[in-house]
Amino acid sequence: MRSTLISLHLIRASTSASNGCLRCAEHDKCTYRHDQPFPTRILDIGKRQSDAVILREPLNQSGCYICLSYCWGGANFINTTSENIADHRKGIPWEALPKTFQDTIMVARLLKIGYIWIDALCIVQDDYQDWEREAGRMAIIYQNSFVTIAATSASSPNAGLFSSSSKVKLGSVHAQLIHHFPNSVADDKKKGFPLLKRAWTYHSLSPQFWARRDQLAKSQECLWRQIIVQYSPLNLTKASDKLPALSSLAEQVRRSTNWTYLAGLWKENLLFDILWYRNLVPPLNSCERPNLFPWRAPSWSWASLGGQILYHTKINFSLFSSDRAHAVVYLKFLQAECTSLGQSVTGQVTSGFIKLASSMVKISYSSSLKLLKYEQQWFHFYPDRGSQNPEEEGYLIRTVKIKYGPELFLVVKPKGADSKIFTRVGLAELWTEESQSLPWSEETEITII
C-alpha cells in the first residue's frame, strides 16, 4: 500500500512540475518542436489507462513521444524478437510489462503524450542488423524526444520508477543533488543510482550536454576526448558493447564533421587522440578489468581496455586542430584502417591497424613499477595492462612535446621476435628536456595493431 501511495504522490508531483515543460514550444529560447520524426518503431500507448499498448512502425511520420532510460540489470523481462514482433503489433498485455515500463506509460498518459520509446520493445533484440542500425540512431532518438524519463535508482525494469528514499524536500517533491557522469571515477555521489553507472545510458542522458557543445569546448575534437573520459569507466553487461554503446554519438560527430571513425578515435585527430592513458586508480564503479575480457578493439584504441581513460590536461582542453602551436609534433600519420563487424562504421570492429612514422629507441619497462628506463634515464609509465614480468623490452616512440608540459611517448612491443608489427602497451611521459640526448633512430615506419 505504501509504495502505491508514493507512486501516486510522485506522479501527481511530476505532472504539476511538467506544466511549464508542456508549453516548451512557446518559449523563444527552446528548440523543441512537437512534430519530431518518429523512430523506426514506437509504442502507441493511447491516452487512457484502458488503452492497449501497441508496437507501431510509423514510416515517415512525426509526433511527440517520451523515451525511457533504465537498467536492464540481467533481469528476465519482455522484449521484442523476430518471433513475437507480429504479436506486439497487435498489442502487448499490460501484465506482461515490468513495473518500470508500466510506471512510464502511466506518467506519459498523465502528460497526455500517447507514444513512448523503450529500447527493449522498439528494437528487435535477436536481429543483429536491426540492433546495430537502431543503436547508431539512439542519440538522435533521445534528442528528439519530448522528455526522457530516467529510472536512476532502479537496478532492473522490475523495480519501478519511484523510490521512497530522499535527501531534500522541495515542496511536494523529494530531491537529491547528484552529478551526471563526473570526470572522477572515485565520485561516490552516484551511489544508489545504478543507471548513472551504465554505459548504454550515456547517450540518453547527455543530449543537453551535446547540444551545448559550442559552449563547452572550442572544438568537437576536444569535446570527443571529454566524452571518452566520462564514458570509459561506465559499466557494460557485455564487454563487446564498448563501441556500440557509443555508436550513436560517434555517428552524430561523423555526419556533422565528415571525419573518419577508427574504433573510438578519429583519423583527422589521430596523432592526439592516440595519446590516451588508463587511470591507474582502480575504477570504483566499473565492472570491467583490463585483462578479463576478449579482444574487442586494436591495442591503439582506448576501447581495447576497461576502466577510465584519461588525457593529459592540455591535450584534453587546450590542443585543438586550429591551435597546434602549443605542441611540437614528431609523429606522422601514414595510414589507418578498421574492419567493421557489421554495416555500421561506428559499431563493433574485427580488426584494425595504423601506420605512423617517427623516431624510436629500444627500452625496458616494468608494468608493476610503472617505470620505464633507458640506461640511467627514467620515464613515468602508464601501462595499458598489468603484467607479472618484472621487466620487459619494448620501444619508445616520439609523439608530442607539449609547451610548458611533458613530452609524451607511445610504448610498444613487437608482435614477434623479428616482427615489424607492434602492439601498444602504454604511454610514457618525461618532464625534462633529457629526451634530446637519447639515440633516436631515423624516422621509421611503424605499424600498430
mmCIF file with all atom_site columns, C-alpha atoms in Angstrom, residues 65-267:
data_model
loop_
_atom_site.group_PDB
_atom_site.id
_atom_site.type_symbol
_atom_site.label_atom_id
_atom_site.label_alt_id
_atom_site.label_comp_id
_atom_site.label_asym_id
_atom_site.label_entity_id
_atom_site.label_seq_id
_atom_site.pdbx_PDB_ins_code
_atom_site.Cartn_x
_atom_site.Cartn_y
_atom_site.Cartn_z
_atom_site.occupancy
_atom_site.B_iso_or_equiv
_atom_site.pdbx_formal_charge
_atom_site.auth_seq_id
_atom_site.auth_comp_id
_atom_site.auth_asym_id
_atom_site.auth_atom_id
_atom_site.pdbx_PDB_model_num
ATOM 1   C CA . TYR A 1 65  ? 6.996  10.969  -27.740 1.00 0.00 ? 65  TYR A CA 1
ATOM 2   C CA . ILE A 1 66  ? 8.752  10.127  -24.472 1.00 0.00 ? 66  ILE A CA 1
ATOM 3   C CA . CYS A 1 67  ? 11.880 7.972   -24.037 1.00 0.00 ? 67  CYS A CA 1
ATOM 4   C CA . LEU A 1 68  ? 12.691 5.709   -21.108 1.00 0.00 ? 68  LEU A CA 1
ATOM 5   C CA . SER A 1 69  ? 16.246 5.237   -19.854 1.00 0.00 ? 69  SER A CA 1
ATOM 6   C CA . TYR A 1 70  ? 16.684 2.338   -17.421 1.00 0.00 ? 70  TYR A CA 1
ATOM 7   C CA . CYS A 1 71  ? 18.946 -0.513  -16.312 1.00 0.00 ? 71  CYS A CA 1
ATOM 8   C CA . TRP A 1 72  ? 18.460 -3.959  -17.798 1.00 0.00 ? 72  TRP A CA 1
ATOM 9   C CA . GLY A 1 73  ? 20.267 -5.415  -14.816 1.00 0.00 ? 73  GLY A CA 1
ATOM 10  C CA . GLY A 1 74  ? 20.337 -9.013  -16.049 1.00 0.00 ? 74  GLY A CA 1
ATOM 11  C CA . ALA A 1 75  ? 16.624 -9.427  -15.285 1.00 0.00 ? 75  ALA A CA 1
ATOM 12  C CA . ASN A 1 76  ? 14.296 -11.535 -17.406 1.00 0.00 ? 76  ASN A CA 1
ATOM 13  C CA . PHE A 1 77  ? 11.595 -9.306  -18.891 1.00 0.00 ? 77  PHE A CA 1
ATOM 14  C CA . ILE A 1 78  ? 9.619  -8.917  -22.089 1.00 0.00 ? 78  ILE A CA 1
ATOM 15  C CA . ASN A 1 79  ? 11.387 -7.679  -25.213 1.00 0.00 ? 79  ASN A CA 1
ATOM 16  C CA . THR A 1 80  ? 10.684 -7.711  -28.915 1.00 0.00 ? 80  THR A CA 1
ATOM 17  C CA . THR A 1 81  ? 12.136 -10.534 -31.008 1.00 0.00 ? 81  THR A CA 1
ATOM 18  C CA . SER A 1 82  ? 11.615 -11.787 -34.546 1.00 0.00 ? 82  SER A CA 1
ATOM 19  C CA . GLU A 1 83  ? 9.348  -14.444 -33.047 1.00 0.00 ? 83  GLU A CA 1
ATOM 20  C CA . ASN A 1 84  ? 6.939  -12.172 -31.159 1.00 0.00 ? 84  ASN A CA 1
ATOM 21  C CA . ILE A 1 85  ? 7.042  -8.907  -33.145 1.00 0.00 ? 85  ILE A CA 1
ATOM 22  C CA . ALA A 1 86  ? 3.831  -9.790  -35.002 1.00 0.00 ? 86  ALA A CA 1
ATOM 23  C CA . ASP A 1 87  ? 2.053  -10.260 -31.653 1.00 0.00 ? 87  ASP A CA 1
ATOM 24  C CA . HIS A 1 88  ? 3.438  -6.942  -30.339 1.00 0.00 ? 88  HIS A CA 1
ATOM 25  C CA . ARG A 1 89  ? 1.988  -5.183  -33.396 1.00 0.00 ? 89  ARG A CA 1
ATOM 26  C CA . LYS A 1 90  ? -1.442 -6.409  -32.270 1.00 0.00 ? 90  LYS A CA 1
ATOM 27  C CA . GLY A 1 91  ? -0.957 -5.462  -28.636 1.00 0.00 ? 91  GLY A CA 1
ATOM 28  C CA . ILE A 1 92  ? 1.246  -6.145  -25.607 1.00 0.00 ? 92  ILE A CA 1
ATOM 29  C CA . PRO A 1 93  ? -0.579 -7.414  -22.493 1.00 0.00 ? 93  PRO A CA 1
ATOM 30  C CA . TRP A 1 94  ? -0.339 -4.978  -19.575 1.00 0.00 ? 94  TRP A CA 1
ATOM 31  C CA . GLU A 1 95  ? 0.537  -7.720  -17.129 1.00 0.00 ? 95  GLU A CA 1
ATOM 32  C CA . ALA A 1 96  ? 3.497  -8.778  -19.323 1.00 0.00 ? 96  ALA A CA 1
ATOM 33  C CA . LEU A 1 97  ? 5.170  -5.376  -18.867 1.00 0.00 ? 97  LEU A CA 1
ATOM 34  C CA . PRO A 1 98  ? 7.648  -4.917  -15.989 1.00 0.00 ? 98  PRO A CA 1
ATOM 35  C CA . LYS A 1 99  ? 6.879  -2.300  -13.329 1.00 0.00 ? 99  LYS A CA 1
ATOM 36  C CA . THR A 1 100 ? 9.193  0.397   -14.733 1.00 0.00 ? 100 THR A CA 1
ATOM 37  C CA . PHE A 1 101 ? 7.526  0.157   -18.154 1.00 0.00 ? 101 PHE A CA 1
ATOM 38  C CA . GLN A 1 102 ? 4.069  0.337   -16.572 1.00 0.00 ? 102 GLN A CA 1
ATOM 39  C CA . ASP A 1 103 ? 5.025  3.390   -14.490 1.00 0.00 ? 103 ASP A CA 1
ATOM 40  C CA . THR A 1 104 ? 6.425  5.146   -17.571 1.00 0.00 ? 104 THR A CA 1
ATOM 41  C CA . ILE A 1 105 ? 3.227  4.519   -19.523 1.00 0.00 ? 105 ILE A CA 1
ATOM 42  C CA . MET A 1 106 ? 1.137  5.909   -16.634 1.00 0.00 ? 106 MET A CA 1
ATOM 43  C CA . VAL A 1 107 ? 3.263  9.070   -16.471 1.00 0.00 ? 107 VAL A CA 1
ATOM 44  C CA . ALA A 1 108 ? 3.107  9.551   -20.263 1.00 0.00 ? 108 ALA A CA 1
ATOM 45  C CA . ARG A 1 109 ? -0.669 9.212   -20.232 1.00 0.00 ? 109 ARG A CA 1
ATOM 46  C CA . LEU A 1 110 ? -0.960 11.741  -17.402 1.00 0.00 ? 110 LEU A CA 1
ATOM 47  C CA . LEU A 1 111 ? 1.138  14.104  -19.528 1.00 0.00 ? 111 LEU A CA 1
ATOM 48  C CA . LYS A 1 112 ? -1.269 13.391  -22.411 1.00 0.00 ? 112 LYS A CA 1
ATOM 49  C CA . ILE A 1 113 ? 1.515  12.030  -24.614 1.00 0.00 ? 113 ILE A CA 1
ATOM 50  C CA . GLY A 1 114 ? 0.465  8.933   -26.499 1.00 0.00 ? 114 GLY A CA 1
ATOM 51  C CA . TYR A 1 115 ? 3.785  7.483   -27.609 1.00 0.00 ? 115 TYR A CA 1
ATOM 52  C CA . ILE A 1 116 ? 6.875  6.172   -25.815 1.00 0.00 ? 116 ILE A CA 1
ATOM 53  C CA . TRP A 1 117 ? 10.143 4.612   -26.947 1.00 0.00 ? 117 TRP A CA 1
ATOM 54  C CA . ILE A 1 118 ? 11.694 1.759   -24.950 1.00 0.00 ? 118 ILE A CA 1
ATOM 55  C CA . ASP A 1 119 ? 14.704 0.029   -26.486 1.00 0.00 ? 119 ASP A CA 1
ATOM 56  C CA . ALA A 1 120 ? 13.776 -3.499  -25.362 1.00 0.00 ? 120 ALA A CA 1
ATOM 57  C CA . LEU A 1 121 ? 10.424 -3.266  -27.140 1.00 0.00 ? 121 LEU A CA 1
ATOM 58  C CA . CYS A 1 122 ? 11.282 -0.997  -30.091 1.00 0.00 ? 122 CYS A CA 1
ATOM 59  C CA . ILE A 1 123 ? 14.414 -2.840  -31.265 1.00 0.00 ? 123 ILE A CA 1
ATOM 60  C CA . VAL A 1 124 ? 14.292 -6.451  -32.460 1.00 0.00 ? 124 VAL A CA 1
ATOM 61  C CA . GLN A 1 125 ? 16.704 -7.920  -29.944 1.00 0.00 ? 125 GLN A CA 1
ATOM 62  C CA . ASP A 1 126 ? 17.654 -11.092 -31.839 1.00 0.00 ? 126 ASP A CA 1
ATOM 63  C CA . ASP A 1 127 ? 18.170 -9.347  -35.203 1.00 0.00 ? 127 ASP A CA 1
ATOM 64  C CA . TYR A 1 128 ? 21.791 -8.080  -35.242 1.00 0.00 ? 128 TYR A CA 1
ATOM 65  C CA . GLN A 1 129 ? 21.306 -5.847  -38.276 1.00 0.00 ? 129 GLN A CA 1
ATOM 66  C CA . ASP A 1 130 ? 18.256 -4.190  -36.728 1.00 0.00 ? 130 ASP A CA 1
ATOM 67  C CA . TRP A 1 131 ? 20.022 -3.840  -33.367 1.00 0.00 ? 131 TRP A CA 1
ATOM 68  C CA . GLU A 1 132 ? 23.144 -2.346  -34.985 1.00 0.00 ? 132 GLU A CA 1
ATOM 69  C CA . ARG A 1 133 ? 21.148 0.132   -37.085 1.00 0.00 ? 133 ARG A CA 1
ATOM 70  C CA . GLU A 1 134 ? 18.980 1.310   -34.196 1.00 0.00 ? 134 GLU A CA 1
ATOM 71  C CA . ALA A 1 135 ? 21.939 1.515   -31.785 1.00 0.00 ? 135 ALA A CA 1
ATOM 72  C CA . GLY A 1 136 ? 23.508 4.000   -34.197 1.00 0.00 ? 136 GLY A CA 1
ATOM 73  C CA . ARG A 1 137 ? 20.363 6.142   -34.036 1.00 0.00 ? 137 ARG A CA 1
ATOM 74  C CA . MET A 1 138 ? 19.852 6.182   -30.280 1.00 0.00 ? 138 MET A CA 1
ATOM 75  C CA . ALA A 1 139 ? 21.356 9.623   -29.628 1.00 0.00 ? 139 ALA A CA 1
ATOM 76  C CA . ILE A 1 140 ? 19.015 11.307  -32.108 1.00 0.00 ? 140 ILE A CA 1
ATOM 77  C CA . ILE A 1 141 ? 16.053 9.262   -30.809 1.00 0.00 ? 141 ILE A CA 1
ATOM 78  C CA . TYR A 1 142 ? 16.645 10.550  -27.281 1.00 0.00 ? 142 TYR A CA 1
ATOM 79  C CA . GLN A 1 143 ? 17.433 14.052  -28.526 1.00 0.00 ? 143 GLN A CA 1
ATOM 80  C CA . ASN A 1 144 ? 14.122 14.268  -30.407 1.00 0.00 ? 144 ASN A CA 1
ATOM 81  C CA . SER A 1 145 ? 12.016 13.015  -27.506 1.00 0.00 ? 145 SER A CA 1
ATOM 82  C CA . PHE A 1 146 ? 9.833  15.477  -25.601 1.00 0.00 ? 146 PHE A CA 1
ATOM 83  C CA . VAL A 1 147 ? 11.400 14.265  -22.385 1.00 0.00 ? 147 VAL A CA 1
ATOM 84  C CA . THR A 1 148 ? 13.500 11.305  -21.236 1.00 0.00 ? 148 THR A CA 1
ATOM 85  C CA . ILE A 1 149 ? 12.327 9.580   -18.077 1.00 0.00 ? 149 ILE A CA 1
ATOM 86  C CA . ALA A 1 150 ? 15.340 8.139   -16.248 1.00 0.00 ? 150 ALA A CA 1
ATOM 87  C CA . ALA A 1 151 ? 14.794 5.331   -13.738 1.00 0.00 ? 151 ALA A CA 1
ATOM 88  C CA . THR A 1 152 ? 18.007 6.271   -11.941 1.00 0.00 ? 152 THR A CA 1
ATOM 89  C CA . SER A 1 153 ? 17.564 4.329   -8.699  1.00 0.00 ? 153 SER A CA 1
ATOM 90  C CA . ALA A 1 154 ? 16.183 1.120   -10.251 1.00 0.00 ? 154 ALA A CA 1
ATOM 91  C CA . SER A 1 155 ? 18.628 -1.735  -10.816 1.00 0.00 ? 155 SER A CA 1
ATOM 92  C CA . SER A 1 156 ? 16.230 -3.563  -13.180 1.00 0.00 ? 156 SER A CA 1
ATOM 93  C CA . PRO A 1 157 ? 12.960 -2.913  -15.068 1.00 0.00 ? 157 PRO A CA 1
ATOM 94  C CA . ASN A 1 158 ? 11.088 -4.756  -12.319 1.00 0.00 ? 158 ASN A CA 1
ATOM 95  C CA . ALA A 1 159 ? 11.847 -2.106  -9.674  1.00 0.00 ? 159 ALA A CA 1
ATOM 96  C CA . GLY A 1 160 ? 9.594  0.682   -10.968 1.00 0.00 ? 160 GLY A CA 1
ATOM 97  C CA . LEU A 1 161 ? 10.288 4.385   -11.419 1.00 0.00 ? 161 LEU A CA 1
ATOM 98  C CA . PHE A 1 162 ? 9.830  5.582   -7.875  1.00 0.00 ? 162 PHE A CA 1
ATOM 99  C CA . SER A 1 163 ? 11.807 5.226   -4.687  1.00 0.00 ? 163 SER A CA 1
ATOM 100 C CA . SER A 1 164 ? 10.912 6.111   -1.090  1.00 0.00 ? 164 SER A CA 1
ATOM 101 C CA . SER A 1 165 ? 14.458 7.316   -0.312  1.00 0.00 ? 165 SER A CA 1
ATOM 102 C CA . SER A 1 166 ? 15.008 11.086  -0.346  1.00 0.00 ? 166 SER A CA 1
ATOM 103 C CA . LYS A 1 167 ? 17.503 13.699  0.781   1.00 0.00 ? 167 LYS A CA 1
ATOM 104 C CA . VAL A 1 168 ? 15.838 17.078  0.311   1.00 0.00 ? 168 VAL A CA 1
ATOM 105 C CA . LYS A 1 169 ? 12.200 18.110  0.286   1.00 0.00 ? 169 LYS A CA 1
ATOM 106 C CA . LEU A 1 170 ? 11.260 20.849  -2.175  1.00 0.00 ? 170 LEU A CA 1
ATOM 107 C CA . GLY A 1 171 ? 7.593  21.496  -1.623  1.00 0.00 ? 171 GLY A CA 1
ATOM 108 C CA . SER A 1 172 ? 5.825  18.295  -2.599  1.00 0.00 ? 172 SER A CA 1
ATOM 109 C CA . VAL A 1 173 ? 8.879  16.857  -4.361  1.00 0.00 ? 173 VAL A CA 1
ATOM 110 C CA . HIS A 1 174 ? 11.750 14.939  -2.744  1.00 0.00 ? 174 HIS A CA 1
ATOM 111 C CA . ALA A 1 175 ? 15.091 15.583  -4.442  1.00 0.00 ? 175 ALA A CA 1
ATOM 112 C CA . GLN A 1 176 ? 18.736 14.636  -4.204  1.00 0.00 ? 176 GLN A CA 1
ATOM 113 C CA . LEU A 1 177 ? 21.617 16.521  -5.808  1.00 0.00 ? 177 LEU A CA 1
ATOM 114 C CA . ILE A 1 178 ? 23.763 14.278  -7.991  1.00 0.00 ? 178 ILE A CA 1
ATOM 115 C CA . HIS A 1 179 ? 26.363 14.792  -10.712 1.00 0.00 ? 179 HIS A CA 1
ATOM 116 C CA . HIS A 1 180 ? 25.779 13.024  -14.015 1.00 0.00 ? 180 HIS A CA 1
ATOM 117 C CA . PHE A 1 181 ? 28.875 11.320  -15.415 1.00 0.00 ? 181 PHE A CA 1
ATOM 118 C CA . PRO A 1 182 ? 31.564 13.143  -13.379 1.00 0.00 ? 182 PRO A CA 1
ATOM 119 C CA . ASN A 1 183 ? 35.144 13.077  -14.595 1.00 0.00 ? 183 ASN A CA 1
ATOM 120 C CA . SER A 1 184 ? 36.285 11.315  -11.419 1.00 0.00 ? 184 SER A CA 1
ATOM 121 C CA . VAL A 1 185 ? 35.509 7.618   -11.099 1.00 0.00 ? 185 VAL A CA 1
ATOM 122 C CA . ALA A 1 186 ? 36.017 7.998   -7.353  1.00 0.00 ? 186 ALA A CA 1
ATOM 123 C CA . ASP A 1 187 ? 32.951 10.235  -7.101  1.00 0.00 ? 187 ASP A CA 1
ATOM 124 C CA . ASP A 1 188 ? 30.530 8.402   -4.796  1.00 0.00 ? 188 ASP A CA 1
ATOM 125 C CA . LYS A 1 189 ? 27.546 10.646  -5.451  1.00 0.00 ? 189 LYS A CA 1
ATOM 126 C CA . LYS A 1 190 ? 26.199 8.021   -7.867  1.00 0.00 ? 190 LYS A CA 1
ATOM 127 C CA . LYS A 1 191 ? 25.680 5.544   -5.014  1.00 0.00 ? 191 LYS A CA 1
ATOM 128 C CA . GLY A 1 192 ? 22.124 4.271   -5.177  1.00 0.00 ? 192 GLY A CA 1
ATOM 129 C CA . PHE A 1 193 ? 21.801 5.313   -8.837  1.00 0.00 ? 193 PHE A CA 1
ATOM 130 C CA . PRO A 1 194 ? 22.668 2.225   -10.922 1.00 0.00 ? 194 PRO A CA 1
ATOM 131 C CA . LEU A 1 195 ? 21.517 3.895   -14.140 1.00 0.00 ? 195 LEU A CA 1
ATOM 132 C CA . LEU A 1 196 ? 24.244 6.556   -13.947 1.00 0.00 ? 196 LEU A CA 1
ATOM 133 C CA . LYS A 1 197 ? 26.923 3.849   -13.913 1.00 0.00 ? 197 LYS A CA 1
ATOM 134 C CA . ARG A 1 198 ? 25.678 2.257   -17.136 1.00 0.00 ? 198 ARG A CA 1
ATOM 135 C CA . ALA A 1 199 ? 27.486 2.882   -20.441 1.00 0.00 ? 199 ALA A CA 1
ATOM 136 C CA . TRP A 1 200 ? 24.332 2.493   -22.547 1.00 0.00 ? 200 TRP A CA 1
ATOM 137 C CA . THR A 1 201 ? 22.801 5.381   -20.577 1.00 0.00 ? 201 THR A CA 1
ATOM 138 C CA . TYR A 1 202 ? 25.402 7.914   -21.662 1.00 0.00 ? 202 TYR A CA 1
ATOM 139 C CA . HIS A 1 203 ? 23.800 8.858   -24.971 1.00 0.00 ? 203 HIS A CA 1
ATOM 140 C CA . SER A 1 204 ? 20.317 9.022   -23.432 1.00 0.00 ? 204 SER A CA 1
ATOM 141 C CA . LEU A 1 205 ? 21.221 11.421  -20.615 1.00 0.00 ? 205 LEU A CA 1
ATOM 142 C CA . SER A 1 206 ? 23.684 13.625  -22.479 1.00 0.00 ? 206 SER A CA 1
ATOM 143 C CA . PRO A 1 207 ? 21.641 15.332  -25.269 1.00 0.00 ? 207 PRO A CA 1
ATOM 144 C CA . GLN A 1 208 ? 21.716 18.712  -23.491 1.00 0.00 ? 208 GLN A CA 1
ATOM 145 C CA . PHE A 1 209 ? 25.472 18.351  -22.980 1.00 0.00 ? 209 PHE A CA 1
ATOM 146 C CA . TRP A 1 210 ? 25.792 17.529  -26.666 1.00 0.00 ? 210 TRP A CA 1
ATOM 147 C CA . ALA A 1 211 ? 23.548 20.383  -27.809 1.00 0.00 ? 211 ALA A CA 1
ATOM 148 C CA . ARG A 1 212 ? 25.711 22.884  -25.898 1.00 0.00 ? 212 ARG A CA 1
ATOM 149 C CA . ARG A 1 213 ? 28.971 21.604  -27.358 1.00 0.00 ? 213 ARG A CA 1
ATOM 150 C CA . ASP A 1 214 ? 29.956 25.039  -28.707 1.00 0.00 ? 214 ASP A CA 1
ATOM 151 C CA . GLN A 1 215 ? 29.851 26.476  -25.184 1.00 0.00 ? 215 GLN A CA 1
ATOM 152 C CA . LEU A 1 216 ? 31.606 23.529  -23.541 1.00 0.00 ? 216 LEU A CA 1
ATOM 153 C CA . ALA A 1 217 ? 34.577 23.165  -25.880 1.00 0.00 ? 217 ALA A CA 1
ATOM 154 C CA . LYS A 1 218 ? 36.345 25.086  -28.606 1.00 0.00 ? 218 LYS A CA 1
ATOM 155 C CA . SER A 1 219 ? 36.098 22.158  -30.975 1.00 0.00 ? 219 SER A CA 1
ATOM 156 C CA . GLN A 1 220 ? 34.393 18.825  -31.370 1.00 0.00 ? 220 GLN A CA 1
ATOM 157 C CA . GLU A 1 221 ? 37.851 17.292  -31.266 1.00 0.00 ? 221 GLU A CA 1
ATOM 158 C CA . CYS A 1 222 ? 38.264 18.387  -27.650 1.00 0.00 ? 222 CYS A CA 1
ATOM 159 C CA . LEU A 1 223 ? 34.666 17.547  -26.774 1.00 0.00 ? 223 LEU A CA 1
ATOM 160 C CA . TRP A 1 224 ? 35.140 13.992  -28.043 1.00 0.00 ? 224 TRP A CA 1
ATOM 161 C CA . ARG A 1 225 ? 38.053 13.424  -25.665 1.00 0.00 ? 225 ARG A CA 1
ATOM 162 C CA . GLN A 1 226 ? 35.964 14.742  -22.785 1.00 0.00 ? 226 GLN A CA 1
ATOM 163 C CA . ILE A 1 227 ? 33.225 12.287  -23.780 1.00 0.00 ? 227 ILE A CA 1
ATOM 164 C CA . ILE A 1 228 ? 35.730 9.411   -23.667 1.00 0.00 ? 228 ILE A CA 1
ATOM 165 C CA . VAL A 1 229 ? 36.900 10.444  -20.190 1.00 0.00 ? 229 VAL A CA 1
ATOM 166 C CA . GLN A 1 230 ? 33.304 10.421  -18.925 1.00 0.00 ? 230 GLN A CA 1
ATOM 167 C CA . TYR A 1 231 ? 32.088 7.369   -20.847 1.00 0.00 ? 231 TYR A CA 1
ATOM 168 C CA . SER A 1 232 ? 35.006 4.974   -20.413 1.00 0.00 ? 232 SER A CA 1
ATOM 169 C CA . PRO A 1 233 ? 34.502 3.969   -16.730 1.00 0.00 ? 233 PRO A CA 1
ATOM 170 C CA . LEU A 1 234 ? 30.787 3.196   -17.130 1.00 0.00 ? 234 LEU A CA 1
ATOM 171 C CA . ASN A 1 235 ? 29.525 -0.370  -16.767 1.00 0.00 ? 235 ASN A CA 1
ATOM 172 C CA . LEU A 1 236 ? 28.670 -2.827  -19.520 1.00 0.00 ? 236 LEU A CA 1
ATOM 173 C CA . THR A 1 237 ? 26.881 -6.147  -19.168 1.00 0.00 ? 237 THR A CA 1
ATOM 174 C CA . LYS A 1 238 ? 28.617 -7.295  -22.367 1.00 0.00 ? 238 LYS A CA 1
ATOM 175 C CA . ALA A 1 239 ? 32.231 -6.212  -22.834 1.00 0.00 ? 239 ALA A CA 1
ATOM 176 C CA . SER A 1 240 ? 31.736 -6.341  -26.618 1.00 0.00 ? 240 SER A CA 1
ATOM 177 C CA . ASP A 1 241 ? 29.322 -3.377  -26.370 1.00 0.00 ? 241 ASP A CA 1
ATOM 178 C CA . LYS A 1 242 ? 32.087 -0.856  -25.626 1.00 0.00 ? 242 LYS A CA 1
ATOM 179 C CA . LEU A 1 243 ? 31.953 0.696   -29.107 1.00 0.00 ? 243 LEU A CA 1
ATOM 180 C CA . PRO A 1 244 ? 28.256 0.001   -29.930 1.00 0.00 ? 244 PRO A CA 1
ATOM 181 C CA . ALA A 1 245 ? 27.104 1.811   -26.759 1.00 0.00 ? 245 ALA A CA 1
ATOM 182 C CA . LEU A 1 246 ? 28.857 4.967   -28.027 1.00 0.00 ? 246 LEU A CA 1
ATOM 183 C CA . SER A 1 247 ? 27.925 4.396   -31.667 1.00 0.00 ? 247 SER A CA 1
ATOM 184 C CA . SER A 1 248 ? 25.055 6.894   -31.856 1.00 0.00 ? 248 SER A CA 1
ATOM 185 C CA . LEU A 1 249 ? 27.127 9.816   -30.552 1.00 0.00 ? 249 LEU A CA 1
ATOM 186 C CA . ALA A 1 250 ? 30.000 8.841   -32.844 1.00 0.00 ? 250 ALA A CA 1
ATOM 187 C CA . GLU A 1 251 ? 27.582 8.751   -35.770 1.00 0.00 ? 251 GLU A CA 1
ATOM 188 C CA . GLN A 1 252 ? 26.439 12.303  -34.992 1.00 0.00 ? 252 GLN A CA 1
ATOM 189 C CA . VAL A 1 253 ? 30.027 13.554  -34.977 1.00 0.00 ? 253 VAL A CA 1
ATOM 190 C CA . ARG A 1 254 ? 30.798 11.672  -38.193 1.00 0.00 ? 254 ARG A CA 1
ATOM 191 C CA . ARG A 1 255 ? 27.839 13.194  -40.012 1.00 0.00 ? 255 ARG A CA 1
ATOM 192 C CA . SER A 1 256 ? 28.471 16.741  -38.804 1.00 0.00 ? 256 SER A CA 1
ATOM 193 C CA . THR A 1 257 ? 32.238 16.718  -39.488 1.00 0.00 ? 257 THR A CA 1
ATOM 194 C CA . ASN A 1 258 ? 32.687 14.111  -42.242 1.00 0.00 ? 258 ASN A CA 1
ATOM 195 C CA . TRP A 1 259 ? 35.579 12.692  -40.191 1.00 0.00 ? 259 TRP A CA 1
ATOM 196 C CA . THR A 1 260 ? 36.670 9.056   -40.480 1.00 0.00 ? 260 THR A CA 1
ATOM 197 C CA . TYR A 1 261 ? 35.944 6.945   -37.393 1.00 0.00 ? 261 TYR A CA 1
ATOM 198 C CA . LEU A 1 262 ? 38.544 4.447   -36.203 1.00 0.00 ? 262 LEU A CA 1
ATOM 199 C CA . ALA A 1 263 ? 37.392 2.296   -33.267 1.00 0.00 ? 263 ALA A CA 1
ATOM 200 C CA . GLY A 1 264 ? 36.713 5.219   -30.917 1.00 0.00 ? 264 GLY A CA 1
ATOM 201 C CA . LEU A 1 265 ? 39.250 7.660   -32.431 1.00 0.00 ? 265 LEU A CA 1
ATOM 202 C CA . TRP A 1 266 ? 39.156 9.987   -35.447 1.00 0.00 ? 266 TRP A CA 1
ATOM 203 C CA . LYS A 1 267 ? 41.642 9.775   -38.325 1.00 0.00 ? 267 LYS A CA 1
#
